[in-house]
Amino acid sequence: MSRVNDALSSLVSALIPALPDEDESAADQRHEDALELAKRILSNHKRSAESYDINHVSDLIKKKLWRENDAPDKAIQFSNLYSRLLTLPILTQKWAILYLLHQLGDPASESADISSSHSPHGTGQKGRHEFRSERPSSSGRFEKDDQAYAPNNGSFSARLNELSTQSAELQNKSKINQRIGMERRTQSSTPEALSVKAEFDPALPKADVERPTEAALLRDLPFTLQGLSSTNLTFSSSTTLQLPSTLPIPIISLLHTLAEPSLLYRGLSEFVQSREEGLIGQSLRSAVGSELRSYLGLIATLEGEIRRAIMNLDEAETKVSIGKAGVTLKRCVVWTRDATMGLRLMSLMAEESKTRKGGQLISFIHSFSTSYGDPFVAAFAERMLVHMTRPFYDMLRQWIYDGELSDPYHEFFVIEQDQAQNENKNADLRRAPATSVWEDKYKLDHDTVPSIITEDFAKKVFLIGKSLNFIRYGCRDSAWVEAYSKDASKELHYGDTATLEAFIDKAYKTTMARLIYLMDDKFKLFDHLDALKKYLLLGQGDFIALLMESLSSNLDRPAGSQYRHTLTAQLEHAIRGSNAQYDSPDVLRRLDARLLELSHGEIGWDVFTLEYKVDSPVDVVITPWANKQYLVVFNFLWRIKRVEFALGSTWRRCMTGARGVLASVDDKMGRDWKVARCCIAEMIHFVNQLQYYILFEVIEASWDQLQAAIAKPNCTLDDLIDAHTRYLKAITHKGLLGSTRSTITGTREDSFTSQLHHLLKIMLAYKEAVDGLYSFSVAEFTRRQELAAKIETRTAQGKWGFGDKDDEDLSSPLPGDRVPKGKSRLPERAIDSPIPPLLHAGVDDQMLPSLRKRLQDLSADFRSRLVVLLGDLSVQPDVDMKFLGVVMNFNDVYRPERRRKRREGTKDKDKGKDRDGDRTTPAVGRQADRAAESKASSADGSWARRQGDKGSEKS
């Protein structure tokens, strides 16, 4: 250190000349003053050099090398040398070395740039403007709110040089005017200067207004960052900050950057203080308020640094070199950079909260953490979600553990339907009153499901809460729900996704298992489904056979003569006489017989039906729509069973009579009975195959699928409802009850149902005709027996066995009765009834041909309709329906053909058939057939209309 002092003293002595008239003491004092000044200069230079930015000098050298050289080799070589320089600890004045090299390279053009960029109040502003012009100072989002002080971005760079020159001229003129004592201050005479300064402040500034120092701006900065006006920085409105017009461009650029958090803070403060309905919206305001308090903590720290720096410097130094204390506007920009980013994000969230709410708002904020690569943005969004999702997780916890929806502002993804809206809505027949708790009370709103959970997760949550609510109110088991909530309830919060999924899975399994257990054990749902299959789908064969046998005599009578107590008594008799008596008393109590709505001309077979009553909560699965489907299938199967019973009775009668009565008349009607037995055999085969197909191939197969769906380990009530619906749809579709076709008139009718209805109708009519043939055969047998007995008696008396008078008497219906001329010998009741009375020889020639013609026509009509049905079955996409056609025509005795659509207005004049292929009854037997058809058409067109929901009963 003594060597430095000696060298510095020698340098001062050499530089300061001696005055001739000066005494020695004055010369020594002048030497000491100069030496002290030199020491002070050296000490100040060393301290300020430490704060110089070595990276800035390095960037200037790199840019110069890029401008002067086309190839990047020089710049790359300098970067390598610069890296090696930074690693040398022995060199402490690295900035000075680079500064010297930069000046030696081009001292004329770049010296002012370096010196002015580090001078607190240097006059060379050009370098500073050029430096700031290369670095934009504001985001696009903020520029739209602060046009009052932000320069035009398009002309900002172009006017920097122009503004710096004008500022230098303005300062020179100001100094001259002050020196000559002029009171009147002048403005800059250049129009361009006025326009540029007008962009900073609408009012044109005076040229002699004192420029605020950086220390003064730093002193006001904490107030500005809090949205408060200060001496130099004032807020003219909530979105406008007025900046002093006399500041240079670099300072304006820095203040422009610092003004962004100030204005954002003002807007967010208003947002936090605003009132809006919505728990998640209020939680967002709370989270924003917490972040703003953290921001104010940063401002307080920054204010402490600024005050400490100003206090460490005296007044003279404050005006000259505030940057020496380590606090500058540029450093304040760096310190508030993260806070500004956070304020931007919160401002965007606040704007989106005006149009979004609930799960949509959570999804928007969650997108910042999943769709942006900036770690700061992701971490900030996660921190916001932790606070603002607390109401959402509280609603979620109450829903999955209590089954209650606590959402007063409709922010949760589960919506409670309006009861009045449900009542006014068109009723769906698949829903029962209890389904208002299960299907209509709550709905899942997919639009409000937040992105923090998946769709499958949301559906599982929805099912858990809905099941708990149904257990509480539908199954009346609130005690279990309260105990479950007390034991299993846990606190849910954002972030721990794995734990949350584990809680949801456990709650899901527990709730579903409890619900299925209640439906099975307490409410006997599966027992009711089995009872429906046995009694309404004719699965209990002995019960159905006994019921039909006991009811056959009653149901043959007109519908008006049927009484419900008689039917109920026969039903109880069938239960006691079959294995149905071993079923549960609760099941048998629900089984009842009732009558459908009566129509004119119907008989008991048309209005009889069985009914199985279910109540809540079982009617959630067995809905009114399901009850209607069961009724449709039962009426169809009951009709097939009736035809099977009728044909079986006729077949047994024919087979029994073939060994007795019919054998006696075989010479006269043997061929007729052979043809009749063959046709009855065809009909019985058709009915048996149809009944087998529906009961086994359709119902049993669908029942197995239903059982498999119910037996799944994770089966829910929704799965059970869907499986039962598919079960009934499969039965009605495959059971030939669901296919429709369009008619010429534009209406739609059940294709297979209509065809089967006509086939069954023909079979009943054929059965009545065969009964008429049997009555005719019995009458012929009786006539022959009477004639043989009379011949034997007369022969024993010694008379002729048979005479003319006896022939005339036997030809009359009653002894001594004479038939008038022109009148028929056929009794009047034989005309109206399909079953003729005992016939006599006199009417033999008229009645037998009529019966033969009737049987022939019905047989041909049956075959023609069966051929069309087989043709329709052969083109069905369902394999089982095709198999039914194959079974019915296993030996290819029929030639299946498709139904041919006929044009409207055309008539088939060559054949006596109507549009559907019915043959016209011959005139000779038309009157006798009318009564047969009225009784045989026990389920004509009105039968299809009645299969729905005729609910009126006859007491």
GROMACS .gro file of C-alpha atoms in nm, residues 335-667:
model
  333
  335TRP     CA    1  -3.739  -0.903  -0.840
  336THR     CA    2  -4.105  -0.857  -0.938
  337ARG     CA    3  -4.093  -1.074  -1.250
  338ASP     CA    4  -4.243  -1.388  -1.090
  339ALA     CA    5  -4.497  -1.183  -0.901
  340THR     CA    6  -4.604  -1.018  -1.225
  341MET     CA    7  -4.652  -1.356  -1.389
  342GLY     CA    8  -4.866  -1.468  -1.096
  343LEU     CA    9  -5.077  -1.153  -1.119
  344ARG     CA   10  -5.128  -1.213  -1.490
  345LEU     CA   11  -5.251  -1.566  -1.426
  346MET     CA   12  -5.485  -1.454  -1.148
  347SER     CA   13  -5.622  -1.175  -1.368
  348LEU     CA   14  -5.699  -1.429  -1.638
  349MET     CA   15  -5.868  -1.656  -1.384
  350ALA     CA   16  -6.074  -1.364  -1.255
  351GLU     CA   17  -6.197  -1.283  -1.605
  352GLU     CA   18  -6.288  -1.644  -1.679
  353SER     CA   19  -6.476  -1.674  -1.351
  354LYS     CA   20  -6.737  -1.437  -1.494
  355THR     CA   21  -6.843  -1.693  -1.756
  356ARG     CA   22  -6.745  -2.021  -1.588
  357LYS     CA   23  -6.833  -2.172  -1.256
  358GLY     CA   24  -6.793  -2.492  -1.063
  359GLY     CA   25  -6.622  -2.773  -1.247
  360GLN     CA   26  -6.569  -2.565  -1.560
  361LEU     CA   27  -6.366  -2.307  -1.364
  362ILE     CA   28  -6.164  -2.582  -1.197
  363SER     CA   29  -6.094  -2.738  -1.537
  364PHE     CA   30  -5.978  -2.403  -1.675
  365ILE     CA   31  -5.731  -2.348  -1.391
  366HIS     CA   32  -5.619  -2.711  -1.404
  367SER     CA   33  -5.533  -2.666  -1.772
  368PHE     CA   34  -5.248  -2.432  -1.670
  369SER     CA   35  -5.079  -2.716  -1.484
  370THR     CA   36  -5.126  -2.973  -1.760
  371SER     CA   37  -5.102  -2.777  -2.085
  372TYR     CA   38  -4.814  -2.535  -2.013
  373GLY     CA   39  -4.448  -2.620  -2.003
  374ASP     CA   40  -4.348  -2.336  -1.773
  375PRO     CA   41  -4.278  -2.488  -1.429
  376PHE     CA   42  -4.372  -2.162  -1.258
  377VAL     CA   43  -4.716  -2.156  -1.426
  378ALA     CA   44  -4.780  -2.520  -1.337
  379ALA     CA   45  -4.674  -2.475  -0.976
  380PHE     CA   46  -4.881  -2.159  -0.940
  381ALA     CA   47  -5.192  -2.330  -1.082
  382GLU     CA   48  -5.146  -2.625  -0.847
  383ARG     CA   49  -5.116  -2.387  -0.552
  384MET     CA   50  -5.436  -2.211  -0.655
  385LEU     CA   51  -5.621  -2.541  -0.699
  386VAL     CA   52  -5.531  -2.654  -0.348
  387HIS     CA   53  -5.722  -2.357  -0.205
  388MET     CA   54  -6.012  -2.319  -0.446
  389THR     CA   55  -6.111  -2.690  -0.468
  390ARG     CA   56  -6.190  -2.719  -0.098
  391PRO     CA   57  -6.567  -2.656  -0.147
  392PHE     CA   58  -6.569  -2.905  -0.434
  393TYR     CA   59  -6.412  -3.179  -0.221
  394ASP     CA   60  -6.646  -3.098   0.068
  395MET     CA   61  -6.944  -3.153  -0.164
  396LEU     CA   62  -6.778  -3.470  -0.296
  397ARG     CA   63  -6.723  -3.605   0.055
  398GLN     CA   64  -7.083  -3.540   0.158
  399TRP     CA   65  -7.210  -3.702  -0.162
  400ILE     CA   66  -7.009  -4.024  -0.145
  401TYR     CA   67  -7.042  -4.077   0.230
  402ASP     CA   68  -7.389  -3.939   0.312
  403GLY     CA   69  -7.570  -3.960  -0.021
  404GLU     CA   70  -7.676  -3.596   0.015
  405LEU     CA   71  -7.615  -3.322  -0.242
  406SER     CA   72  -7.504  -2.997  -0.078
  407ASP     CA   73  -7.475  -2.770  -0.381
  408PRO     CA   74  -7.678  -2.451  -0.336
  409TYR     CA   75  -7.521  -2.278  -0.638
  410HIS     CA   76  -7.521  -2.572  -0.886
  411GLU     CA   77  -7.143  -2.605  -0.910
  412PHE     CA   78  -7.116  -2.983  -0.862
  413PHE     CA   79  -7.135  -3.224  -1.157
  414VAL     CA   80  -7.442  -3.393  -1.003
  415ILE     CA   81  -7.768  -3.207  -1.064
  416GLU     CA   82  -8.086  -3.249  -0.864
  417GLN     CA   83  -8.382  -3.245  -1.099
  418ASP     CA   84  -8.674  -3.015  -1.036
  419GLN     CA   85  -8.972  -3.214  -0.907
  420ALA     CA   86  -9.225  -2.999  -1.090
  421GLN     CA   87  -9.029  -3.041  -1.412
  422ASN     CA   88  -9.035  -3.419  -1.369
  423GLU     CA   89  -9.410  -3.417  -1.319
  424ASN     CA   90  -9.475  -3.205  -1.627
  425LYS     CA   91  -9.235  -3.405  -1.840
  426ASN     CA   92  -9.381  -3.670  -2.067
  427ALA     CA   93  -9.387  -3.983  -1.861
  428ASP     CA   94  -9.174  -4.272  -1.973
  429LEU     CA   95  -9.356  -4.600  -1.930
  430ARG     CA   96  -9.034  -4.768  -1.826
  431ARG     CA   97  -9.031  -4.565  -1.504
  432ALA     CA   98  -9.229  -4.635  -1.192
  433PRO     CA   99  -9.297  -4.394  -0.903
  434ALA     CA  100  -8.993  -4.524  -0.718
  435THR     CA  101  -8.766  -4.445  -1.010
  436SER     CA  102  -8.802  -4.075  -0.937
  437VAL     CA  103  -8.553  -4.142  -0.659
  438TRP     CA  104  -8.324  -4.355  -0.873
  439GLU     CA  105  -8.343  -4.236  -1.233
  440ASP     CA  106  -8.508  -3.894  -1.228
  441LYS     CA  107  -8.401  -3.733  -0.903
  442TYR     CA  108  -8.033  -3.688  -0.990
  443LYS     CA  109  -7.854  -3.647  -1.321
  444LEU     CA  110  -7.487  -3.645  -1.417
  445ASP     CA  111  -7.389  -3.322  -1.594
  446HIS     CA  112  -7.095  -3.414  -1.816
  447ASP     CA  113  -7.022  -3.049  -1.900
  448THR     CA  114  -6.937  -2.961  -1.539
  449VAL     CA  115  -6.715  -3.260  -1.467
  450PRO     CA  116  -6.376  -3.106  -1.377
  451SER     CA  117  -6.067  -3.225  -1.558
  452ILE     CA  118  -5.904  -3.322  -1.229
  453ILE     CA  119  -6.117  -3.640  -1.243
  454THR     CA  120  -6.196  -3.872  -1.534
  455GLU     CA  121  -6.537  -3.954  -1.681
  456ASP     CA  122  -6.531  -4.307  -1.540
  457PHE     CA  123  -6.437  -4.168  -1.202
  458ALA     CA  124  -6.728  -3.921  -1.220
  459LYS     CA  125  -6.975  -4.197  -1.312
  460LYS     CA  126  -6.855  -4.405  -1.020
  461VAL     CA  127  -6.895  -4.109  -0.782
  462PHE     CA  128  -7.242  -4.043  -0.922
  463LEU     CA  129  -7.347  -4.406  -0.866
  464ILE     CA  130  -7.214  -4.406  -0.508
  465GLY     CA  131  -7.414  -4.101  -0.401
  466LYS     CA  132  -7.726  -4.206  -0.590
  467SER     CA  133  -7.712  -4.552  -0.434
  468LEU     CA  134  -7.671  -4.411  -0.083
  469ASN     CA  135  -7.963  -4.176  -0.142
  470PHE     CA  136  -8.175  -4.465  -0.270
  471ILE     CA  137  -8.080  -4.682   0.028
  472ARG     CA  138  -8.176  -4.400   0.263
  473TYR     CA  139  -8.510  -4.302   0.107
  474GLY     CA  140  -8.610  -4.585  -0.129
  475CYS     CA  141  -8.504  -4.882   0.082
  476ARG     CA  142  -8.570  -4.703   0.413
  477ASP     CA  143  -8.234  -4.804   0.558
  478SER     CA  144  -8.107  -4.469   0.681
  479ALA     CA  145  -7.952  -4.626   0.993
  480TRP     CA  146  -7.696  -4.812   0.784
  481VAL     CA  147  -7.616  -4.500   0.582
  482GLU     CA  148  -7.552  -4.296   0.896
  483ALA     CA  149  -7.333  -4.570   1.046
  484TYR     CA  150  -7.142  -4.605   0.720
  485SER     CA  151  -7.089  -4.229   0.699
  486LYS     CA  152  -6.961  -4.216   1.054
  487ASP     CA  153  -6.714  -4.502   1.006
  488ALA     CA  154  -6.591  -4.442   0.651
  489SER     CA  155  -6.599  -4.063   0.616
  490LYS     CA  156  -6.255  -3.918   0.542
  491GLU     CA  157  -6.120  -3.577   0.458
  492LEU     CA  158  -6.063  -3.525   0.086
  493HIS     CA  159  -5.830  -3.270  -0.063
  494TYR     CA  160  -5.664  -3.190  -0.393
  495GLY     CA  161  -5.334  -3.343  -0.493
  496ASP     CA  162  -5.345  -3.696  -0.353
  497THR     CA  163  -5.508  -3.866  -0.652
  498ALA     CA  164  -5.405  -4.222  -0.562
  499THR     CA  165  -5.554  -4.198  -0.213
  500LEU     CA  166  -5.871  -4.041  -0.346
  501GLU     CA  167  -5.919  -4.321  -0.601
  502ALA     CA  168  -5.865  -4.579  -0.327
  503PHE     CA  169  -6.134  -4.412  -0.112
  504ILE     CA  170  -6.376  -4.398  -0.404
  505ASP     CA  171  -6.321  -4.763  -0.499
  506LYS     CA  172  -6.378  -4.875  -0.143
  507ALA     CA  173  -6.694  -4.666  -0.109
  508TYR     CA  174  -6.817  -4.792  -0.446
  509LYS     CA  175  -6.778  -5.158  -0.357
  510THR     CA  176  -6.933  -5.114  -0.013
  511THR     CA  177  -7.233  -4.919  -0.138
  512MET     CA  178  -7.308  -5.144  -0.435
  513ALA     CA  179  -7.277  -5.458  -0.224
  514ARG     CA  180  -7.518  -5.317   0.035
  515LEU     CA  181  -7.773  -5.213  -0.227
  516ILE     CA  182  -7.771  -5.550  -0.405
  517TYR     CA  183  -7.795  -5.725  -0.069
  518LEU     CA  184  -8.103  -5.522   0.025
  519MET     CA  185  -8.271  -5.585  -0.310
  520ASP     CA  186  -8.202  -5.958  -0.284
  521ASP     CA  187  -8.240  -6.037   0.085
  522LYS     CA  188  -8.488  -5.781   0.213
  523PHE     CA  189  -8.703  -5.713  -0.091
  524LYS     CA  190  -8.662  -6.051  -0.269
  525LEU     CA  191  -8.606  -5.902  -0.613
  526PHE     CA  192  -8.466  -6.222  -0.763
  527ASP     CA  193  -8.753  -6.426  -0.621
  528HIS     CA  194  -8.999  -6.191  -0.789
  529LEU     CA  195  -8.816  -6.221  -1.122
  530ASP     CA  196  -8.830  -6.600  -1.093
  531ALA     CA  197  -9.202  -6.587  -1.008
  532LEU     CA  198  -9.270  -6.370  -1.312
  533LYS     CA  199  -9.092  -6.624  -1.528
  534LYS     CA  200  -9.286  -6.917  -1.383
  535TYR     CA  201  -9.636  -6.770  -1.383
  536LEU     CA  202  -9.649  -6.501  -1.650
  537LEU     CA  203  -9.404  -6.664  -1.890
  538LEU     CA  204  -9.562  -7.011  -1.837
  539GLY     CA  205  -9.252  -7.164  -1.685
  540GLN     CA  206  -9.460  -7.357  -1.425
  541GLY     CA  207  -9.605  -7.616  -1.662
  542ASP     CA  208  -9.822  -7.816  -1.421
  543PHE     CA  209  -9.979  -7.500  -1.282
  544ILE     CA  210 -10.063  -7.366  -1.630
  545ALA     CA  211 -10.207  -7.701  -1.746
  546LEU     CA  212 -10.428  -7.735  -1.439
  547LEU     CA  213 -10.539  -7.373  -1.458
  548MET     CA  214 -10.637  -7.404  -1.823
  549GLU     CA  215 -10.822  -7.729  -1.766
  550SER     CA  216 -11.019  -7.586  -1.476
  551LEU     CA  217 -11.099  -7.260  -1.657
  552SER     CA  218 -11.182  -7.403  -2.001
  553SER     CA  219 -11.552  -7.451  -1.934
  554ASN     CA  220 -11.589  -7.103  -1.783
  555LEU     CA  221 -11.386  -6.921  -2.048
  556ASP     CA  222 -11.592  -7.067  -2.331
  557ARG     CA  223 -11.882  -6.851  -2.217
  558PRO     CA  224 -11.926  -6.483  -2.317
  559ALA     CA  225 -11.706  -6.229  -2.145
  560GLY     CA  226 -12.000  -6.060  -1.980
  561SER     CA  227 -12.080  -6.370  -1.782
  562GLN     CA  228 -11.734  -6.395  -1.628
  563TYR     CA  229 -11.691  -6.308  -1.259
  564ARG     CA  230 -11.365  -6.235  -1.090
  565HIS     CA  231 -11.437  -6.436  -0.777
  566THR     CA  232 -11.493  -6.745  -0.994
  567LEU     CA  233 -11.161  -6.690  -1.171
  568THR     CA  234 -10.985  -6.631  -0.840
  569ALA     CA  235 -11.126  -6.953  -0.699
  570GLN     CA  236 -11.003  -7.148  -1.002
  571LEU     CA  237 -10.662  -6.982  -0.965
  572GLU     CA  238 -10.636  -7.092  -0.603
  573HIS     CA  239 -10.744  -7.442  -0.704
  574ALA     CA  240 -10.463  -7.455  -0.965
  575ILE     CA  241 -10.210  -7.335  -0.706
  576ARG     CA  242 -10.313  -7.596  -0.450
  577GLY     CA  243 -10.315  -7.871  -0.709
  578SER     CA  244  -9.965  -7.803  -0.851
  579ASN     CA  245  -9.613  -7.747  -0.729
  580ALA     CA  246  -9.687  -7.377  -0.707
  581GLN     CA  247  -9.818  -7.439  -0.356
  582TYR     CA  248  -9.458  -7.471  -0.233
  583ASP     CA  249  -9.363  -7.117  -0.336
  584SER     CA  250  -9.331  -6.835  -0.087
  585PRO     CA  251  -9.662  -6.703   0.050
  586ASP     CA  252  -9.549  -6.352  -0.039
  587VAL     CA  253  -9.509  -6.458  -0.402
  588LEU     CA  254  -9.846  -6.633  -0.417
  589ARG     CA  255 -10.011  -6.333  -0.254
  590ARG     CA  256  -9.899  -6.112  -0.539
  591LEU     CA  257 -10.040  -6.344  -0.808
  592ASP     CA  258 -10.392  -6.251  -0.913
  593ALA     CA  259 -10.640  -6.316  -1.194
  594ARG     CA  260 -10.823  -6.027  -1.354
  595LEU     CA  261 -11.026  -5.937  -1.659
  596LEU     CA  262 -10.924  -5.693  -1.928
  597GLU     CA  263 -11.155  -5.433  -2.067
  598LEU     CA  264 -11.459  -5.597  -2.218
  599SER     CA  265 -11.564  -5.556  -2.581
  600HIS     CA  266 -11.875  -5.670  -2.764
  601GLY     CA  267 -11.874  -6.028  -2.887
  602GLU     CA  268 -11.573  -6.143  -2.682
  603ILE     CA  269 -11.559  -6.460  -2.477
  604GLY     CA  270 -11.374  -6.540  -2.157
  605TRP     CA  271 -11.055  -6.645  -2.336
  606ASP     CA  272 -11.019  -6.292  -2.474
  607VAL     CA  273 -11.031  -6.102  -2.145
  608PHE     CA  274 -10.864  -6.335  -1.896
  609THR     CA  275 -10.511  -6.257  -1.780
  610LEU     CA  276 -10.282  -6.311  -1.484
  611GLU     CA  277 -10.125  -6.024  -1.291
  612TYR     CA  278  -9.822  -6.012  -1.063
  613LYS     CA  279  -9.809  -5.709  -0.834
  614VAL     CA  280  -9.482  -5.552  -0.720
  615ASP     CA  281  -9.423  -5.254  -0.495
  616SER     CA  282  -9.142  -5.016  -0.405
  617PRO     CA  283  -8.846  -5.043  -0.431
  618VAL     CA  284  -8.870  -5.352  -0.654
  619ASP     CA  285  -9.060  -5.147  -0.912
  620VAL     CA  286  -8.734  -4.969  -0.989
  621VAL     CA  287  -8.637  -5.283  -1.181
  622ILE     CA  288  -8.983  -5.420  -1.266
  623THR     CA  289  -9.122  -5.096  -1.403
  624PRO     CA  290  -9.471  -5.040  -1.553
  625TRP     CA  291  -9.315  -5.083  -1.894
  626ALA     CA  292  -9.177  -5.419  -1.782
  627ASN     CA  293  -9.519  -5.519  -1.644
  628LYS     CA  294  -9.674  -5.435  -1.979
  629GLN     CA  295  -9.416  -5.646  -2.160
  630TYR     CA  296  -9.486  -5.937  -1.929
  631LEU     CA  297  -9.858  -5.897  -1.997
  632VAL     CA  298  -9.803  -5.896  -2.374
  633VAL     CA  299  -9.592  -6.211  -2.361
  634PHE     CA  300  -9.838  -6.386  -2.125
  635ASN     CA  301 -10.138  -6.315  -2.350
  636PHE     CA  302  -9.949  -6.442  -2.652
  637LEU     CA  303  -9.833  -6.759  -2.477
  638TRP     CA  304 -10.176  -6.809  -2.320
  639ARG     CA  305 -10.332  -6.796  -2.666
  640ILE     CA  306 -10.082  -7.053  -2.798
  641LYS     CA  307 -10.151  -7.269  -2.494
  642ARG     CA  308 -10.524  -7.244  -2.558
  643VAL     CA  309 -10.481  -7.357  -2.919
  644GLU     CA  310 -10.258  -7.643  -2.804
  645PHE     CA  311 -10.519  -7.744  -2.546
  646ALA     CA  312 -10.802  -7.729  -2.803
  647LEU     CA  313 -10.612  -7.925  -3.068
  648GLY     CA  314 -10.503  -8.181  -2.810
  649SER     CA  315 -10.861  -8.234  -2.694
  650THR     CA  316 -10.980  -8.280  -3.052
  651TRP     CA  317 -10.693  -8.515  -3.132
  652ARG     CA  318 -10.768  -8.736  -2.830
  653ARG     CA  319 -11.136  -8.737  -2.925
  654CYS     CA  320 -11.056  -8.843  -3.280
  655MET     CA  321 -10.812  -9.111  -3.171
  656THR     CA  322 -11.063  -9.253  -2.921
  657GLY     CA  323 -11.347  -9.245  -3.172
  658ALA     CA  324 -11.137  -9.407  -3.442
  659ARG     CA  325 -11.158  -9.734  -3.254
  660GLY     CA  326 -11.536  -9.711  -3.207
  661VAL     CA  327 -11.775  -9.464  -3.360
  662LEU     CA  328 -11.559  -9.353  -3.649
  663ALA     CA  329 -11.474  -9.708  -3.746
  664SER     CA  330 -11.844  -9.773  -3.807
  665VAL     CA  331 -11.870  -9.495  -4.065
  666ASP     CA  332 -11.531  -9.551  -4.221
  667ASP     CA  333 -11.689  -9.660  -4.546
   0.00000   0.00000   0.00000
